[in-house]
Amino acid sequence: MTANLSMANLGVGDLAMTRSRSATANTAAEIQAAARAKDKQAVRATAEKFEAQFLSQMMGHMFKGIASDGVFGGGHAEETWRDFYVEEITKSFAAKGGIGLADTIERQLLTLQEAV
């Protein structure tokens, strides 16, 4: 018996996790491509994107513990859109310096470029 993994069978949390895994795999490929390209702007953009995804994972878990009443009114719609909200917050946060992870990744990628 095979499992049917269509999008219709996945819950909101499952969809977010599937999207997150896919985004992480894409970012890993982008990091490798940026390291090979020797383009400093591409390296910085990729490092910031990676930091944003890391922060999104971290904050996503943090937001799950927050009650969904109040500003947005709660309910299924808020639960559905919360991941997108967290993603946008973390993109902005990473672009403004974040926690310094992008700086470290950028330095490492530039070092790898010099070695190649």
Coordinates of C-alpha atoms in Angstrom, one line a residue:
M1 CA 0.0 0.0 0.0
T2 CA 1.5 3.4 -1.0
A3 CA 0.8 6.7 0.7
N4 CA -0.8 9.4 -1.3
L5 CA 1.2 12.6 -0.5
S6 CA -0.8 15.0 -2.5
M7 CA -1.2 18.6 -1.3
A8 CA -4.8 17.9 -0.5
N9 CA -3.9 15.4 2.1
L10 CA -1.4 17.7 3.9
G11 CA -2.4 20.0 6.8
V12 CA -1.3 23.6 7.2
G13 CA 1.7 22.6 9.4
D14 CA 2.7 19.9 6.9
L15 CA 2.5 22.3 4.0
A16 CA 4.7 24.8 5.9
M17 CA 7.2 22.1 6.7
T18 CA 7.3 20.8 3.1
R19 CA 7.8 24.4 1.9
S20 CA 10.5 25.0 4.4
R21 CA 12.4 21.8 3.5
S22 CA 12.2 22.7 -0.2
A23 CA 13.4 26.3 0.5
T24 CA 16.3 25.0 2.5
A25 CA 17.4 22.7 -0.2
N26 CA 17.2 25.5 -2.8
T27 CA 19.2 27.8 -0.5
A28 CA 21.9 25.2 -0.1
A29 CA 22.2 25.0 -3.9
E30 CA 22.3 28.8 -4.1
I31 CA 25.1 28.9 -1.5
Q32 CA 27.2 26.5 -3.6
A33 CA 26.5 28.4 -6.8
A34 CA 27.3 31.7 -5.1
A35 CA 30.6 30.3 -3.9
R36 CA 31.5 29.2 -7.4
A37 CA 30.3 32.4 -9.1
K38 CA 32.7 34.8 -7.4
D39 CA 30.0 37.5 -7.3
K40 CA 30.2 39.4 -4.0
Q41 CA 26.6 40.7 -4.3
A42 CA 25.2 37.2 -5.0
V43 CA 27.2 35.9 -2.0
R44 CA 25.8 38.6 0.3
A45 CA 22.2 38.0 -1.0
T46 CA 22.5 34.3 -0.5
A47 CA 24.0 34.7 3.0
E48 CA 21.1 37.0 4.0
K49 CA 18.6 34.5 2.5
F50 CA 20.1 31.7 4.5
E51 CA 20.0 33.7 7.7
A52 CA 16.4 34.7 7.0
Q53 CA 15.4 31.0 6.6
F54 CA 17.3 30.1 9.8
L55 CA 15.5 32.9 11.7
S56 CA 12.2 31.9 10.2
Q57 CA 12.6 28.3 11.5
M58 CA 13.5 29.7 14.9
M59 CA 10.7 32.3 15.1
G60 CA 8.2 29.9 13.6
H61 CA 8.5 27.6 16.6
M62 CA 8.4 30.6 18.9
F63 CA 5.1 31.9 17.3
K64 CA 3.5 28.5 17.7
G65 CA 3.4 29.0 21.5
I66 CA 1.6 32.3 21.1
A67 CA -2.2 32.4 21.4
S68 CA -3.9 33.4 18.2
D69 CA -6.3 35.9 19.5
G70 CA -5.8 39.6 19.7
V71 CA -4.5 41.8 16.9
F72 CA -5.3 39.5 14.0
G73 CA -8.4 37.9 15.5
G74 CA -7.1 34.3 15.5
G75 CA -8.8 31.4 13.8
H76 CA -7.8 29.2 10.9
A77 CA -6.9 32.2 8.6
E78 CA -4.3 33.5 11.0
E79 CA -2.8 30.1 11.5
T80 CA -2.6 29.7 7.7
W81 CA -0.9 33.1 7.1
R82 CA 1.3 33.2 10.2
D83 CA 4.2 31.4 8.5
F84 CA 4.2 34.0 5.7
Y85 CA 4.2 36.8 8.2
V86 CA 7.1 35.3 10.1
E87 CA 9.0 34.8 6.8
E88 CA 8.6 38.4 5.9
I89 CA 9.7 39.6 9.4
T90 CA 12.8 37.5 9.2
K91 CA 13.7 38.6 5.7
S92 CA 13.6 42.2 6.9
F93 CA 15.5 41.4 10.1
A94 CA 18.3 39.6 8.1
A95 CA 18.6 42.4 5.6
K96 CA 19.2 44.8 8.5
G97 CA 22.0 42.8 10.1
G98 CA 20.0 40.1 11.8
I99 CA 22.1 38.1 14.3
G100 CA 25.3 38.2 12.3
L101 CA 24.9 34.8 10.7
A102 CA 24.9 36.3 7.2
D103 CA 28.2 38.1 7.9
T104 CA 29.8 34.8 9.0
I105 CA 28.5 32.9 5.9
E106 CA 29.6 35.7 3.6
R107 CA 33.1 35.6 5.0
Q108 CA 33.3 31.8 4.6
L109 CA 32.0 31.9 1.0
L110 CA 34.5 34.6 0.1
T111 CA 37.2 32.5 1.6
L112 CA 36.1 29.5 -0.4
Q113 CA 36.1 31.6 -3.5
E114 CA 39.7 32.6 -3.0
A115 CA 40.6 28.9 -2.5
V116 CA 39.1 27.8 -5.8

